[in-house]
Amino acid sequence: MTWEGAVSTTLDEMFELIEAMNVPEGYRAEIIEGEIVLNPQRATHATIIRKFTRALEAARGEDAPILWDVRVDFPGTLNGYAPDVTLVADNAAKALGGRYGYRDVELVAEVVSYSSKRDDYGSKLDTYAAAGVPEYVIVDPRPGLVHVFSEPRDGTYRETQSYPFGISFVLPVSQIPLDTANWPRD
């Protein structure tokens, strides 16, 4: 068994435990560096995810492989993430366990909540860069900012741009336009 296979088996076992836990409605479960993490979903969070997803659909089409809260296993020690929004390459094929591989991920977006801030700006930022995810978007409704990380190299993003809510801009790598004029704030 390869290293990735061994880790995936362990992640599968951990996700089976999560399923047996009956995670309360309104919570999302992920495994971050081997820890099971539950984050509550809020109306602000859901609204931003919906608006972000609609922008992706408008740019890439209704049938584009856009996922939300769907497990993708990333490199590192036990990283089974369920990003808020994931854009997968059009030609990507599902891999082990019927999931997409992290190498097929073109864009990830995370909407920050009180409980996810440390991971969104820390572990996930590092993991997505190490995995070579071309574009990582952090939407932070508290200050009303969108941070876009791109050009991953040697485990870090080389480019970072920030935009305030209330404007329109184009994501630099995917070239997807975003209009944040009506995005809610916390």
Coordinates of N, CA and C in Angstrom, one line a residue:
M1 N 0.8 -1.2 0.0 CA 0.0 0.0 0.0 C 0.9 1.2 0.0
T2 N 0.5 2.2 -0.8 CA 1.3 3.5 -0.9 C 1.0 4.3 0.3
W3 N 1.9 5.3 0.5 CA 1.7 6.2 1.7 C 0.3 6.9 1.6
E4 N 0.0 7.4 0.3 CA -1.3 8.1 0.2 C -2.5 7.1 0.5
G5 N -2.3 5.8 0.1 CA -3.4 4.8 0.4 C -3.5 4.6 1.8
A6 N -2.4 4.5 2.6 CA -2.5 4.3 4.0 C -3.1 5.5 4.7
V7 N -2.8 6.7 4.3 CA -3.4 7.9 4.9 C -4.9 7.9 4.6
S8 N -5.2 7.6 3.3 CA -6.6 7.6 2.9 C -7.5 6.6 3.7
T9 N -6.9 5.4 4.0 CA -7.6 4.4 4.8 C -7.9 5.0 6.2
T10 N -6.9 5.6 6.8 CA -7.1 6.2 8.1 C -8.1 7.3 8.0
L11 N -8.0 8.1 7.0 CA -9.0 9.2 6.9 C -10.4 8.6 6.7
D12 N -10.5 7.6 5.9 CA -11.8 6.9 5.7 C -12.4 6.4 7.1
E13 N -11.5 5.8 7.9 CA -11.9 5.3 9.2 C -12.4 6.5 10.1
M14 N -11.7 7.6 10.0 CA -12.0 8.8 10.8 C -13.4 9.4 10.3
F15 N -13.6 9.4 9.0 CA -14.8 9.9 8.5 C -16.0 9.0 8.8
E16 N -15.7 7.7 8.9 CA -16.8 6.7 9.4 C -17.2 7.1 10.8
L17 N -16.2 7.4 11.6 CA -16.5 7.8 13.0 C -17.4 9.1 13.0
I18 N -17.0 10.0 12.2 CA -17.8 11.3 12.1 C -19.3 10.9 11.7
E19 N -19.4 10.1 10.7 CA -20.8 9.7 10.3 C -21.6 9.0 11.4
A20 N -20.9 8.2 12.2 CA -21.5 7.6 13.4 C -21.9 8.5 14.5
M21 N -21.2 9.7 14.5 CA -21.4 10.7 15.6 C -22.7 11.4 15.4
N22 N -23.3 11.4 14.2 CA -24.5 12.1 13.9 C -24.2 13.6 14.2
V23 N -23.4 14.2 13.3 CA -23.0 15.6 13.5 C -24.3 16.4 13.4
P24 N -24.5 17.3 14.3 CA -25.8 18.1 14.3 C -25.9 18.9 13.0
E25 N -27.2 19.1 12.6 CA -27.5 19.8 11.4 C -27.0 21.3 11.6
G26 N -26.4 21.8 10.6 CA -25.9 23.2 10.6 C -24.4 23.2 11.0
Y27 N -23.8 22.0 11.1 CA -22.3 21.9 11.4 C -21.7 21.1 10.2
R28 N -20.4 21.5 10.0 CA -19.6 20.8 9.0 C -18.4 20.1 9.7
A29 N -18.1 18.9 9.3 CA -17.0 18.2 9.9 C -15.9 18.0 8.9
E30 N -14.7 18.3 9.4 CA -13.4 18.1 8.6 C -12.4 17.4 9.5
I31 N -11.4 17.0 8.8 CA -10.2 16.4 9.6 C -9.0 17.3 9.2
I32 N -8.5 18.0 10.1 CA -7.4 19.0 9.9 C -6.2 18.5 10.7
E33 N -5.2 18.1 10.1 CA -4.0 17.6 10.7 C -4.3 16.5 11.8
G34 N -5.2 15.6 11.4 CA -5.5 14.5 12.3 C -6.6 14.8 13.3
E35 N -7.1 16.0 13.4 CA -8.1 16.3 14.4 C -9.5 16.5 13.7
I36 N -10.5 16.0 14.3 CA -11.8 16.2 13.8 C -12.3 17.6 14.3
V37 N -12.7 18.4 13.3 CA -13.1 19.8 13.6 C -14.5 20.0 13.1
L38 N -15.3 20.5 14.0 CA -16.7 20.8 13.7 C -16.9 22.3 13.6
N39 N -17.4 22.9 12.6 CA -17.6 24.3 12.4 C -19.1 24.5 12.2
P40 N -19.7 25.5 12.9 CA -21.1 25.8 12.6 C -21.3 26.6 11.3
Q41 N -22.4 26.3 10.6 CA -22.7 27.1 9.4 C -23.7 28.2 9.8
R42 N -23.5 29.4 9.3 CA -24.4 30.5 9.6 C -25.0 31.0 8.4
A43 N -26.1 31.8 8.5 CA -26.7 32.3 7.3 C -25.8 33.2 6.5
T44 N -24.9 34.0 7.2 CA -24.0 34.8 6.4 C -23.1 34.0 5.6
H45 N -22.6 32.9 6.2 CA -21.7 32.0 5.6 C -22.3 31.3 4.4
A46 N -23.5 30.8 4.6 CA -24.3 30.2 3.5 C -24.6 31.1 2.3
T47 N -24.9 32.4 2.6 CA -25.2 33.4 1.6 C -24.0 33.6 0.7
I48 N -22.8 33.8 1.4 CA -21.6 34.1 0.6 C -21.2 32.9 -0.2
I49 N -21.4 31.7 0.3 CA -21.1 30.5 -0.5 C -22.0 30.4 -1.7
R50 N -23.3 30.7 -1.5 CA -24.2 30.7 -2.6 C -23.8 31.7 -3.7
K51 N -23.5 32.9 -3.3 CA -23.1 34.0 -4.2 C -21.8 33.6 -4.9
F52 N -20.9 33.1 -4.2 CA -19.6 32.7 -4.8 C -19.8 31.6 -5.8
T53 N -20.6 30.6 -5.5 CA -20.9 29.5 -6.4 C -21.6 30.0 -7.6
R54 N -22.6 30.9 -7.5 CA -23.3 31.5 -8.7 C -22.3 32.2 -9.6
A55 N -21.3 32.9 -9.0 CA -20.3 33.5 -9.9 C -19.5 32.5 -10.6
L56 N -19.1 31.4 -10.0 CA -18.4 30.3 -10.7 C -19.2 29.7 -11.8
E57 N -20.5 29.5 -11.5 CA -21.4 28.9 -12.5 C -21.6 29.9 -13.7
A58 N -21.7 31.2 -13.4 CA -21.8 32.2 -14.5 C -20.6 32.2 -15.4
A59 N -19.4 32.0 -14.8 CA -18.2 32.0 -15.6 C -17.9 30.7 -16.3
R60 N -18.2 29.5 -15.6 CA -17.8 28.2 -16.1 C -18.9 27.4 -16.6
G61 N -20.2 27.8 -16.4 CA -21.3 27.0 -16.8 C -22.0 26.2 -15.7
E62 N -23.2 26.0 -15.9 CA -24.0 25.3 -14.9 C -23.5 23.9 -14.5
D63 N -22.9 23.2 -15.5 CA -22.4 21.9 -15.3 C -20.9 21.8 -14.9
A64 N -20.3 22.9 -14.5 CA -18.9 22.9 -14.1 C -18.8 22.1 -12.8
P65 N -17.7 21.4 -12.6 CA -17.5 20.6 -11.4 C -17.2 21.5 -10.2
I66 N -18.3 22.1 -9.6 CA -18.2 22.9 -8.4 C -18.7 22.2 -7.2
L67 N -17.9 22.1 -6.2 CA -18.3 21.3 -5.0 C -18.4 22.3 -3.8
W68 N -19.3 22.0 -2.9 CA -19.3 22.7 -1.6 C -19.5 21.7 -0.5
D69 N -18.6 21.8 0.5 CA -18.6 20.9 1.7 C -18.4 19.5 1.3
V70 N -17.6 19.2 0.3 CA -17.3 17.9 -0.2 C -15.9 17.5 0.1
R71 N -15.6 16.4 0.7 CA -14.3 15.9 1.1 C -13.3 15.8 -0.1
V72 N -12.2 16.4 0.2 CA -11.0 16.3 -0.7 C -9.8 16.0 0.2
D73 N -9.1 14.9 0.0 CA -7.9 14.6 0.8 C -6.7 15.4 0.3
F74 N -6.1 16.1 1.1 CA -4.9 16.9 0.8 C -3.7 16.3 1.4
P75 N -2.5 16.6 0.8 CA -1.2 16.1 1.4 C -1.0 16.6 2.8
G76 N -0.1 15.9 3.5 CA 0.2 16.3 4.9 C -0.3 15.2 5.8
T77 N -0.3 15.4 7.1 CA -0.8 14.4 8.0 C -2.3 14.5 8.2
L78 N -3.0 13.6 7.7 CA -4.4 13.4 7.9 C -5.2 14.7 7.6
N79 N -5.2 15.1 6.4 CA -6.0 16.3 6.0 C -7.1 16.0 5.0
G80 N -8.2 15.7 5.6 CA -9.5 15.4 4.8 C -10.4 16.6 5.0
Y81 N -10.2 17.6 4.0 CA -10.9 18.9 4.1 C -12.2 18.8 3.3
A82 N -13.2 19.6 3.8 CA -14.4 19.8 3.0 C -14.5 21.3 2.8
P83 N -13.8 21.8 1.8 CA -13.8 23.2 1.6 C -15.2 23.8 1.3
D84 N -15.4 25.0 1.7 CA -16.7 25.7 1.5 C -17.0 25.6 0.0
V85 N -16.1 25.9 -0.9 CA -16.3 25.9 -2.3 C -15.0 25.3 -3.0
T86 N -15.2 24.4 -3.9 CA -14.0 23.8 -4.6 C -14.4 23.8 -6.1
L87 N -13.5 24.3 -6.9 CA -13.7 24.2 -8.4 C -12.6 23.2 -8.8
V88 N -13.1 22.1 -9.5 CA -12.3 21.1 -10.0 C -12.1 21.2 -11.5
A89 N -11.0 20.8 -12.0 CA -10.8 20.8 -13.4 C -11.9 20.1 -14.2
D90 N -12.3 20.6 -15.3 CA -13.3 20.0 -16.1 C -13.1 18.6 -16.5
N91 N -11.8 18.3 -16.8 CA -11.5 16.9 -17.2 C -11.1 16.0 -16.1
A92 N -11.3 16.4 -14.8 CA -10.9 15.6 -13.7 C -11.8 14.3 -13.6
A93 N -11.2 13.2 -13.2 CA -11.9 12.0 -13.0 C -11.8 11.7 -11.5
K94 N -12.9 11.1 -11.0 CA -12.9 10.8 -9.5 C -11.9 9.7 -9.3
A95 N -11.3 9.7 -8.1 CA -10.2 8.8 -7.8 C -10.7 7.9 -6.7
L96 N -9.8 7.5 -5.8 CA -10.1 6.6 -4.7 C -11.3 7.0 -3.9
G97 N -12.2 6.0 -3.7 CA -13.4 6.3 -2.9 C -14.4 7.2 -3.5
G98 N -14.3 7.4 -4.9 CA -15.2 8.2 -5.6 C -15.1 9.7 -5.4
R99 N -13.9 10.1 -4.9 CA -13.6 11.5 -4.6 C -12.6 12.0 -5.7
Y100 N -12.6 13.4 -5.8 CA -11.6 14.0 -6.7 C -10.3 14.1 -5.9
G101 N -9.2 14.0 -6.7 CA -7.9 14.2 -6.1 C -7.5 15.7 -6.0
Y102 N -6.7 16.0 -5.0 CA -6.3 17.4 -4.8 C -5.6 18.0 -6.0
R103 N -4.9 17.1 -6.8 CA -4.2 17.7 -8.0 C -5.1 18.2 -9.0
D104 N -6.4 17.9 -9.0 CA -7.4 18.4 -9.9 C -8.1 19.6 -9.4
V105 N -7.8 20.1 -8.2 CA -8.4 21.3 -7.7 C -7.8 22.5 -8.3
E106 N -8.7 23.4 -8.9 CA -8.2 24.6 -9.5 C -8.4 25.8 -8.6
L107 N -9.4 25.8 -7.7 CA -9.6 26.9 -6.8 C -10.3 26.4 -5.6
V108 N -10.0 26.9 -4.4 CA -10.7 26.6 -3.2 C -11.0 28.0 -2.6
A109 N -12.3 28.0 -2.0 CA -12.7 29.2 -1.3 C -13.2 28.8 0.1
E110 N -12.7 29.5 1.1 CA -13.2 29.3 2.5 C -13.8 30.6 3.0
V111 N -14.9 30.5 3.7 CA -15.6 31.6 4.3 C -15.3 31.5 5.8
V112 N -14.6 32.5 6.3 CA -14.2 32.5 7.7 C -15.3 32.6 8.7
S113 N -15.3 31.8 9.7 CA -16.2 31.9 10.8 C -15.3 32.1 12.1
Y114 N -16.0 32.3 13.2 CA -15.2 32.5 14.5 C -14.3 31.3 14.7
S115 N -14.9 30.1 14.5 CA -14.2 28.9 14.9 C -13.2 28.4 13.8
S116 N -13.3 28.9 12.6 CA -12.5 28.4 11.5 C -11.3 29.3 11.2
K117 N -11.3 30.5 11.7 CA -10.3 31.5 11.4 C -8.9 31.0 11.5
R118 N -8.5 30.3 12.6 CA -7.2 29.8 12.8 C -6.8 28.9 11.6
D119 N -7.7 28.0 11.3 CA -7.4 27.0 10.3 C -7.4 27.6 8.9
D120 N -8.3 28.5 8.6 CA -8.4 29.1 7.2 C -7.2 29.9 6.9
Y121 N -6.7 30.6 7.9 CA -5.5 31.5 7.7 C -4.2 30.7 8.0
G122 N -4.3 29.6 8.6 CA -3.1 28.8 9.0 C -2.9 27.5 8.3
S123 N -3.4 26.4 8.9 CA -3.2 25.1 8.3 C -3.7 25.0 6.9
K124 N -4.8 25.5 6.6 CA -5.4 25.3 5.2 C -4.6 26.2 4.2
L125 N -4.2 27.3 4.6 CA -3.3 28.2 3.7 C -2.1 27.4 3.4
D126 N -1.4 26.9 4.4 CA -0.2 26.1 4.2 C -0.4 24.9 3.3
T127 N -1.5 24.1 3.7 CA -1.8 22.9 3.0 C -2.1 23.1 1.5
Y128 N -3.0 24.1 1.2 CA -3.3 24.4 -0.1 C -2.1 24.8 -1.0
A129 N -1.3 25.6 -0.4 CA 0.0 26.0 -1.1 C 0.9 24.8 -1.3
A130 N 1.1 24.0 -0.4 CA 1.9 22.8 -0.5 C 1.3 21.8 -1.6
A131 N 0.0 21.8 -1.7 CA -0.7 20.9 -2.6 C -0.7 21.5 -4.0
G132 N -0.3 22.8 -4.2 CA -0.2 23.4 -5.5 C -1.6 23.9 -6.0
V133 N -2.5 24.1 -5.1 CA -3.8 24.7 -5.5 C -3.6 26.1 -6.1
P134 N -3.9 26.3 -7.4 CA -3.5 27.5 -8.0 C -4.1 28.8 -7.4
E135 N -5.3 28.7 -6.8 CA -5.9 29.9 -6.3 C -6.7 29.5 -5.0
Y136 N -6.4 30.2 -3.9 CA -7.1 30.0 -2.7 C -7.7 31.3 -2.3
V137 N -9.0 31.3 -2.0 CA -9.7 32.6 -1.7 C -10.2 32.4 -0.3
I138 N -9.9 33.4 0.5 CA -10.4 33.5 1.9 C -11.4 34.7 1.9
V139 N -12.7 34.4 2.2 CA -13.7 35.4 2.3 C -13.9 35.6 3.8
D140 N -13.6 36.8 4.3 CA -13.7 37.1 5.7 C -14.8 38.1 6.0
P141 N -16.0 37.7 6.3 CA -17.2 38.6 6.5 C -17.1 39.6 7.6
R142 N -16.2 39.3 8.6 CA -16.2 40.2 9.8 C -15.6 41.6 9.3
P143 N -14.3 41.6 8.7 CA -13.8 42.9 8.2 C -14.4 43.2 6.8
G144 N -15.0 42.3 6.2 CA -15.5 42.5 4.8 C -14.4 42.5 3.8
L145 N -13.6 41.5 3.8 CA -12.4 41.4 2.9 C -12.4 40.0 2.2
V146 N -11.9 40.1 1.0 CA -11.6 38.9 0.2 C -10.1 38.8 0.0
H147 N -9.5 37.8 0.4 CA -8.0 37.6 0.2 C -7.8 36.5 -0.8
V148 N -7.0 36.8 -1.8 CA -6.8 35.9 -2.9 C -5.3 35.5 -2.9
F149 N -5.0 34.2 -2.8 CA -3.6 33.7 -2.8 C -3.4 33.0 -4.1
S150 N -2.3 33.2 -4.7 CA -2.0 32.5 -6.0 C -0.5 32.3 -6.1
E151 N -0.1 31.6 -7.2 CA 1.3 31.3 -7.5 C 1.9 30.5 -6.4
P152 N 1.4 29.3 -6.1 CA 2.0 28.4 -5.1 C 3.4 27.9 -5.6
R153 N 4.4 28.0 -4.7 CA 5.7 27.5 -5.0 C 6.4 27.2 -3.7
D154 N 7.0 26.0 -3.7 CA 7.8 25.6 -2.5 C 7.0 25.8 -1.2
G155 N 5.7 25.4 -1.3 CA 4.9 25.3 -0.1 C 4.3 26.6 0.4
T156 N 4.4 27.7 -0.4 CA 3.9 29.0 0.0 C 3.3 29.7 -1.2
Y157 N 2.3 30.6 -1.0 CA 1.8 31.4 -2.1 C 2.7 32.6 -2.3
R158 N 3.0 32.9 -3.5 CA 3.9 34.0 -3.8 C 3.1 35.3 -4.0
E159 N 1.9 35.2 -4.3 CA 1.1 36.4 -4.6 C -0.1 36.4 -3.7
T160 N -0.4 37.6 -3.1 CA -1.6 37.8 -2.3 C -2.2 39.2 -2.7
Q161 N -3.5 39.1 -2.9 CA -4.3 40.4 -3.1 C -5.5 40.4 -2.2
S162 N -5.9 41.6 -1.8 CA -7.0 41.7 -0.9 C -8.0 42.8 -1.5
Y163 N -9.3 42.5 -1.4 CA -10.3 43.3 -1.9 C -11.4 43.6 -0.9
P164 N -11.9 44.8 -0.7 CA -13.0 45.0 0.2 C -14.3 44.6 -0.3
F165 N -15.2 44.2 0.5 CA -16.6 43.9 0.1 C -17.1 45.2 -0.5
G166 N -18.0 45.1 -1.5 CA -18.6 46.3 -2.1 C -18.1 46.6 -3.5
I167 N -17.1 45.8 -4.0 CA -16.6 46.1 -5.3 C -16.7 44.9 -6.2
S168 N -16.4 45.1 -7.4 CA -16.3 43.9 -8.4 C -14.8 43.8 -8.8
F169 N -14.3 42.6 -8.9 CA -13.0 42.4 -9.4 C -12.9 41.0 -10.0
V170 N -11.8 40.7 -10.6 CA -11.6 39.4 -11.4 C -10.5 38.6 -10.6
L171 N -10.8 37.4 -10.3 CA -9.8 36.5 -9.7 C -8.6 36.4 -10.7
P172 N -7.4 36.5 -10.2 CA -6.3 36.6 -11.1 C -5.9 35.4 -11.9
V173 N -6.1 34.2 -11.3 CA -5.7 33.0 -12.0 C -6.9 32.4 -12.9
S174 N -8.0 32.2 -12.2 CA -9.2 31.6 -12.9 C -9.9 32.6 -13.8
Q175 N -9.6 33.9 -13.6 CA -10.3 35.0 -14.4 C -11.8 35.0 -14.2
I176 N -12.2 34.6 -13.0 CA -13.7 34.6 -12.7 C -14.0 35.9 -12.1
P177 N -15.0 36.7 -12.6 CA -15.4 37.9 -12.0 C -16.2 37.7 -10.8
L178 N -16.0 38.5 -9.7 CA -16.7 38.5 -8.5 C -17.3 39.8 -8.2
D179 N -18.6 39.9 -7.9 CA -19.2 41.2 -7.5 C -19.6 41.0 -6.0
T180 N -18.9 41.7 -5.1 CA -19.2 41.6 -3.7 C -20.1 42.7 -3.2
A181 N -20.7 43.4 -4.0 CA -21.6 44.5 -3.6 C -22.6 44.1 -2.6
N182 N -23.2 43.0 -2.7 CA -24.3 42.6 -1.8 C -23.9 41.5 -0.9
W183 N -22.6 41.3 -0.6 CA -22.2 40.2 0.3 C -22.4 40.7 1.7
P184 N -23.0 39.8 2.6 CA -23.3 40.2 3.9 C -22.0 40.2 4.8
R185 N -22.0 41.0 5.9 CA -20.9 41.0 6.8 C -21.4 40.5 8.2
D186 N -20.5 40.0 9.0 CA -20.8 39.6 10.3 C -20.6 40.8 11.3

